[in-house]
PDB file of C-alpha atoms in Angstrom:
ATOM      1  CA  UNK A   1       7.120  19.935  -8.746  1.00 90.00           C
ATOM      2  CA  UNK A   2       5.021  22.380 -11.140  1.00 92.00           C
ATOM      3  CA  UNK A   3       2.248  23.303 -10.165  1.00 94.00           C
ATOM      4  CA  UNK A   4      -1.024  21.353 -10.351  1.00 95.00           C
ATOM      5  CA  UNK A   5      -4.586  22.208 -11.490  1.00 93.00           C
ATOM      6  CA  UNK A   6      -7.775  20.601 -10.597  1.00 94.00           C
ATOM      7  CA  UNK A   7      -7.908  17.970 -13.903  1.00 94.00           C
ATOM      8  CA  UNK A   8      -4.609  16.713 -12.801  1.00 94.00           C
ATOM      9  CA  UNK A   9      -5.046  15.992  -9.549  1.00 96.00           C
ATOM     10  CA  UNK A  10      -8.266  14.158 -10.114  1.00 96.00           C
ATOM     11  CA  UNK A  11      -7.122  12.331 -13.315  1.00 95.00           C
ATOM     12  CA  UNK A  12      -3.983  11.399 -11.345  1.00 96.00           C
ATOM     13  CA  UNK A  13      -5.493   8.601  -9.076  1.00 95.00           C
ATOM     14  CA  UNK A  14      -4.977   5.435  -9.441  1.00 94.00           C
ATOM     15  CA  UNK A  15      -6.008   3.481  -6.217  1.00 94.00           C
ATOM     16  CA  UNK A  16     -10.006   4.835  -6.857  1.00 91.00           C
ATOM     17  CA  UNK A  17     -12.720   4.881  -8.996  1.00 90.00           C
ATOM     18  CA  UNK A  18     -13.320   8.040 -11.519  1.00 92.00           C
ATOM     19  CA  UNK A  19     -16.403   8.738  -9.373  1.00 93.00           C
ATOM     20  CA  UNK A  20     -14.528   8.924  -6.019  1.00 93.00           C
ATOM     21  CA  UNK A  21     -11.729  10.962  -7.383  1.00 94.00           C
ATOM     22  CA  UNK A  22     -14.722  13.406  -8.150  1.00 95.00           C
ATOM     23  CA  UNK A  23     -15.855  13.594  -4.871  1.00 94.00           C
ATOM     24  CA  UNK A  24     -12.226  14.132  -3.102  1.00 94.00           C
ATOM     25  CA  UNK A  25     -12.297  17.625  -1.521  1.00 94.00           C
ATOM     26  CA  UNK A  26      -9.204  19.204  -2.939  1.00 94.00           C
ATOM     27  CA  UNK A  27      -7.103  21.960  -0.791  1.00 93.00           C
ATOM     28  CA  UNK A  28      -8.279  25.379  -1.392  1.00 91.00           C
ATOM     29  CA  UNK A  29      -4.924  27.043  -1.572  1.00 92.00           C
ATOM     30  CA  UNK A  30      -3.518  25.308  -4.635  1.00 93.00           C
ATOM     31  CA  UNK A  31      -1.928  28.728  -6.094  1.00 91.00           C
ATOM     32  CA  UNK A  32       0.146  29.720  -3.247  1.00 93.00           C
ATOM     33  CA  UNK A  33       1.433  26.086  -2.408  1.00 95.00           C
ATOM     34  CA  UNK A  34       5.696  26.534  -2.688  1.00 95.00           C
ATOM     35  CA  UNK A  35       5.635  24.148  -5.910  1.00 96.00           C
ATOM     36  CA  UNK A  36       9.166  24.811  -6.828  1.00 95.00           C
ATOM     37  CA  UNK A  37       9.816  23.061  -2.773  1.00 96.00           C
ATOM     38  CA  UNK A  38       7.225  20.143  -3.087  1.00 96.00           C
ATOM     39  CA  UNK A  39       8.209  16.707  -3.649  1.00 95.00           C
ATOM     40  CA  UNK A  40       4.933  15.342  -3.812  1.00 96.00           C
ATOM     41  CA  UNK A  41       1.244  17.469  -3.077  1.00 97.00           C
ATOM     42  CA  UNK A  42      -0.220  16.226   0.342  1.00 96.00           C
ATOM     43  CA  UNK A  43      -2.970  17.033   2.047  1.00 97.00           C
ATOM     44  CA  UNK A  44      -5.833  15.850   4.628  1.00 94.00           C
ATOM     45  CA  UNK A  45      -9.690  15.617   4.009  1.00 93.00           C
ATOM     46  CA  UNK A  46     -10.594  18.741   6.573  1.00 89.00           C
ATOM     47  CA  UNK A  47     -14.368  16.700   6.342  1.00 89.00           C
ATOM     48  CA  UNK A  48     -13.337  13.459   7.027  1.00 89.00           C
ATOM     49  CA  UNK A  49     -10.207  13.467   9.656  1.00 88.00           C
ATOM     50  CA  UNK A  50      -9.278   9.560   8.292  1.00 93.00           C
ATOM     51  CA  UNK A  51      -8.297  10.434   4.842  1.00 95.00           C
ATOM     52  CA  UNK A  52      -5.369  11.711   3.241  1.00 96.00           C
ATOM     53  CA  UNK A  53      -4.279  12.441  -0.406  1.00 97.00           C
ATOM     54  CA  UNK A  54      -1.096  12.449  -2.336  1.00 96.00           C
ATOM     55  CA  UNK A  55      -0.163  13.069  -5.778  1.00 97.00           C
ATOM     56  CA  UNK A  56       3.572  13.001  -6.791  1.00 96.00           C
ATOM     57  CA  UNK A  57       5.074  12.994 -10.593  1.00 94.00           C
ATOM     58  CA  UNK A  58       5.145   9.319 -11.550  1.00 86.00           C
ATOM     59  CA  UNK A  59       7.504   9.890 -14.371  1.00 77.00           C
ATOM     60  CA  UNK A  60       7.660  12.318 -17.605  1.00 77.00           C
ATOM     61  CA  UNK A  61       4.217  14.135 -17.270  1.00 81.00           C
ATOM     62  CA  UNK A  62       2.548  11.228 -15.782  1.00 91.00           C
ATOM     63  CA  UNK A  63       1.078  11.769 -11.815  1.00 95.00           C
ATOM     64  CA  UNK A  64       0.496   9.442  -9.606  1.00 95.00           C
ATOM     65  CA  UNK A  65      -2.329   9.639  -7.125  1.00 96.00           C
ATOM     66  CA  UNK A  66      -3.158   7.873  -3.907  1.00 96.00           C
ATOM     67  CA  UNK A  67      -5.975   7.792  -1.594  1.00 96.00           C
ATOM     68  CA  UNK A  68      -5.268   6.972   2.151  1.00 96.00           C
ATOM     69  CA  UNK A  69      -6.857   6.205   5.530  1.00 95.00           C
ATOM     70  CA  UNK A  70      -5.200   7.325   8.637  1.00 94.00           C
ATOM     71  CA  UNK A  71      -4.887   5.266  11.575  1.00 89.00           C
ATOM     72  CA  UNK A  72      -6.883   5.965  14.534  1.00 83.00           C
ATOM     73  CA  UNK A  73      -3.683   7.332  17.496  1.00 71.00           C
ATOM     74  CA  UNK A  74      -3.461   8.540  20.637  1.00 61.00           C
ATOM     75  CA  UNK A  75      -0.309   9.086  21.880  1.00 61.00           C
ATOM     76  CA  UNK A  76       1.312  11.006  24.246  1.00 57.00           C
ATOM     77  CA  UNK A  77       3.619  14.716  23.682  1.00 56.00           C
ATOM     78  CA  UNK A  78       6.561  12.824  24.625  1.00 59.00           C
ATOM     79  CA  UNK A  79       6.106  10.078  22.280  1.00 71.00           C
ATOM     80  CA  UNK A  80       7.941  10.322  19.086  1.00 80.00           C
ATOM     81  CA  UNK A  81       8.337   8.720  15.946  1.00 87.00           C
ATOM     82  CA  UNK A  82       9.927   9.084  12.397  1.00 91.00           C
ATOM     83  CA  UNK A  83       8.340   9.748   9.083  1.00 93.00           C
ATOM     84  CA  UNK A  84       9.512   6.579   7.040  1.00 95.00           C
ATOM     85  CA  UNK A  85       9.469   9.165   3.684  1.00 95.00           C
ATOM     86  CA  UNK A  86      11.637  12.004   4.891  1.00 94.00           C
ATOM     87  CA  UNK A  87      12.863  10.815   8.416  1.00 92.00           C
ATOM     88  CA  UNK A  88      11.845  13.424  10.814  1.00 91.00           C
ATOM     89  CA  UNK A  89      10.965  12.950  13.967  1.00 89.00           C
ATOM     90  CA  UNK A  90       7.533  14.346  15.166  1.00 88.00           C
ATOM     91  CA  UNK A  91       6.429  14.304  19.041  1.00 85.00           C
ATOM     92  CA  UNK A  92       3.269  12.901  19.725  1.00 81.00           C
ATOM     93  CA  UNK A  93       0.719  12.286  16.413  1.00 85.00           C
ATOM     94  CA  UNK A  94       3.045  14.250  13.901  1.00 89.00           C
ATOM     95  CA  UNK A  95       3.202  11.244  12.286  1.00 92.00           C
ATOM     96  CA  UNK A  96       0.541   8.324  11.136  1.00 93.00           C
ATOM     97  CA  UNK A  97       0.697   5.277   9.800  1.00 94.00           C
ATOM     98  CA  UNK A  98      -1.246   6.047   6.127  1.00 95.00           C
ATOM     99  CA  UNK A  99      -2.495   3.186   4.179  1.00 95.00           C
ATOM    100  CA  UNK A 100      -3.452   3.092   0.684  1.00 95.00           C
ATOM    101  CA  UNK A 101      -5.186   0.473  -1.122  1.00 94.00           C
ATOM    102  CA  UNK A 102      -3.547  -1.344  -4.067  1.00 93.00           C
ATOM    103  CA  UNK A 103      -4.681  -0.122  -7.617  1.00 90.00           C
ATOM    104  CA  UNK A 104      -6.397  -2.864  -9.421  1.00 87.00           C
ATOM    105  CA  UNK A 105      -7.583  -5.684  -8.298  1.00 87.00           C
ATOM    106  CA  UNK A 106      -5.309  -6.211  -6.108  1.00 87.00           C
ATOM    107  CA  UNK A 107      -7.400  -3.105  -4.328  1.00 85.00           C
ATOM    108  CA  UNK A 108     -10.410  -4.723  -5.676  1.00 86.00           C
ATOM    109  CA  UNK A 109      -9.865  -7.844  -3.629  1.00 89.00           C
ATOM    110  CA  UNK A 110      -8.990  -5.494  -0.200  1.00 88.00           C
ATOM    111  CA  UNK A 111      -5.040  -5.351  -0.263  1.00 91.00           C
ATOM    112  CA  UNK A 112      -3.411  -2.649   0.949  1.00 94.00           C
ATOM    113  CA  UNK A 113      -0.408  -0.821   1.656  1.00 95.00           C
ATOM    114  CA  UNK A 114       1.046   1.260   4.744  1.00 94.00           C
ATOM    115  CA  UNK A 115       3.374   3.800   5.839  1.00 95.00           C
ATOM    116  CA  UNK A 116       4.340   5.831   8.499  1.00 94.00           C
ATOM    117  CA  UNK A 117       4.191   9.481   6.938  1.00 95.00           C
ATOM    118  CA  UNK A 118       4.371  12.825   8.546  1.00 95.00           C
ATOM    119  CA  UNK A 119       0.382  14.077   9.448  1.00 94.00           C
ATOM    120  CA  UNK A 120       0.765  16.824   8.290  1.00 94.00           C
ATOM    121  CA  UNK A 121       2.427  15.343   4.506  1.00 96.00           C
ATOM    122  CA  UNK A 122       4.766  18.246   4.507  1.00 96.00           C
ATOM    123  CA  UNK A 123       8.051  16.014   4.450  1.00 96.00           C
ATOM    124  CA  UNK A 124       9.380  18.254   1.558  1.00 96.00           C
ATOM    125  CA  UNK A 125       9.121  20.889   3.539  1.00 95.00           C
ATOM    126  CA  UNK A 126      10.796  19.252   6.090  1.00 93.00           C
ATOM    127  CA  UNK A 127      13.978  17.770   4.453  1.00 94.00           C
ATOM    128  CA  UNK A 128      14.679  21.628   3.200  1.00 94.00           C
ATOM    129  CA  UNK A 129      15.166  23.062   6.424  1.00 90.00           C
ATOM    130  CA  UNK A 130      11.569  25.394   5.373  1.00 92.00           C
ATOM    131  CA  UNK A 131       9.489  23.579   8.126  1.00 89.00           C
ATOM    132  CA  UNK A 132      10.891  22.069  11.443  1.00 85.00           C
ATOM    133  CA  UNK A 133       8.683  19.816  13.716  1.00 78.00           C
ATOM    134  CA  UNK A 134       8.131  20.319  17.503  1.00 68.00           C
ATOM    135  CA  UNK A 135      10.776  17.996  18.614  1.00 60.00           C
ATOM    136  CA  UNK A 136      14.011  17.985  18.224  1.00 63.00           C
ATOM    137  CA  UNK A 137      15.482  14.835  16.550  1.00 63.00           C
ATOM    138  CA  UNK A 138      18.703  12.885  15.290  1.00 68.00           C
ATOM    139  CA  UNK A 139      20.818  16.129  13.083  1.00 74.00           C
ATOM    140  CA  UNK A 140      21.822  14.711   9.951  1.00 80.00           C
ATOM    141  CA  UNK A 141      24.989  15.549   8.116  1.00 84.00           C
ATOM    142  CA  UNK A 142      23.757  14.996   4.651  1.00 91.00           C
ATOM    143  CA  UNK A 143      23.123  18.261   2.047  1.00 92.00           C
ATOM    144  CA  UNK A 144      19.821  19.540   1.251  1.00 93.00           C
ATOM    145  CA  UNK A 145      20.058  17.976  -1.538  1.00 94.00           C
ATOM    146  CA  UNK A 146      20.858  14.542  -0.774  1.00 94.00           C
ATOM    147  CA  UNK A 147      17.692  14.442   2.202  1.00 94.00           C
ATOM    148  CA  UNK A 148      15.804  15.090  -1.230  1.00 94.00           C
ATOM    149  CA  UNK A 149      16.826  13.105  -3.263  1.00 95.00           C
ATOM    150  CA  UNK A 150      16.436  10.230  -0.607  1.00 95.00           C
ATOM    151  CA  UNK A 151      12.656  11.377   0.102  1.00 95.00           C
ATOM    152  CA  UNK A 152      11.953  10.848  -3.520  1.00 95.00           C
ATOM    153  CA  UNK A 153      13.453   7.140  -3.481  1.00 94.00           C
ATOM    154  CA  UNK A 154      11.377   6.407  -0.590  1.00 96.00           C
ATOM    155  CA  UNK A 155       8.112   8.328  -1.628  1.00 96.00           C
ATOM    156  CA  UNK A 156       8.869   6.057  -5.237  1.00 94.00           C
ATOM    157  CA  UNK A 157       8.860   2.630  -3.164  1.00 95.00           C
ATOM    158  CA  UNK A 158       5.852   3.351  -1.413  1.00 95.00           C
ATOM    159  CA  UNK A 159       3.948   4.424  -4.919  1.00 94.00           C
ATOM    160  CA  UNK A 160       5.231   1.348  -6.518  1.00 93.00           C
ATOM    161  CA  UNK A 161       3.871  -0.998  -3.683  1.00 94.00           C
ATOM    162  CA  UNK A 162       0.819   0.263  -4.285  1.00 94.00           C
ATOM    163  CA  UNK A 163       0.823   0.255  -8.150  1.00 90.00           C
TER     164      UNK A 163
END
């Protein structure tokens, strides 16, 4: 992904108003985020513990950006689930089921879409071998490349359920 300044990521939602996508806090640490690793940018809302962003290239030079609200969890450290983008297993609330509402007025009207992501939206990360969660889980015997390319198709379907 290249990297991304502060008009693209705001100009790049679609599921919000222009005001909104103003107010969005925006990580801090744009310019030494691994770009040349990232599938998508992800981060959390470090003043309000329920939201989540993502912005991913939506084809050409076009982003795509997405508001979400994080599901309220408590589960246990030997609880684990899978990250329906990247499929990793994370023990305990390493993953969350995200929701985004639809853009237009589909949104207007209150429809939404979910997904169970990794919290911490660092499933690129994952996938390369550059992160690993606390768990161990399933080994897979696809390439590097192939867990990517499969994150992307994923990532894709969930952007296009809510476009």
């Amino acid at each position: 992904m290249r990297p991304l300044t502060e008009t693209d990521i705001r100009a790049s939602f679609v599921n919000c108003s222009k005001g909104e996508a103003k107010r969005i806090a925006l990580p801090r640490d744009l310019a030494d985020r691994p770009w040349p690793d990232l599938d998508f940018l992800g981060w959390r809302d470090p003043g309000a513990l329920d939201r989540a962003y993502l912005v991913a290239p939506g084809g050409g030079d076009a982003l795509v950006g997405v508001t979400l609200r994080i599901a309220a969890q408590q589960r246990g450290f030997l609880h684990r689930n899978m990250c329906s983008l990247c499929l990793t297993t994370h023990p305990g609330n390493g993953v969350s089921l995200m929701t985004g509402r639809r853009a237009g007025e589909a949104g207007r009207k209150g429809d939404s879409v979910g997904s169970y992501i990794c919290s911490d939206l660092a499933c690129s990360l994952y996938v390369r071998g550059l992160r690993t969660p606390d768990a161990g889980g399933p080994r897979e015997t696809l390439s590097v490349d192939e867990k990517v390319e499969r994150t992307r198709g994923k990532l894709d379907a969930f952007l296009a359920r809510i476009l």
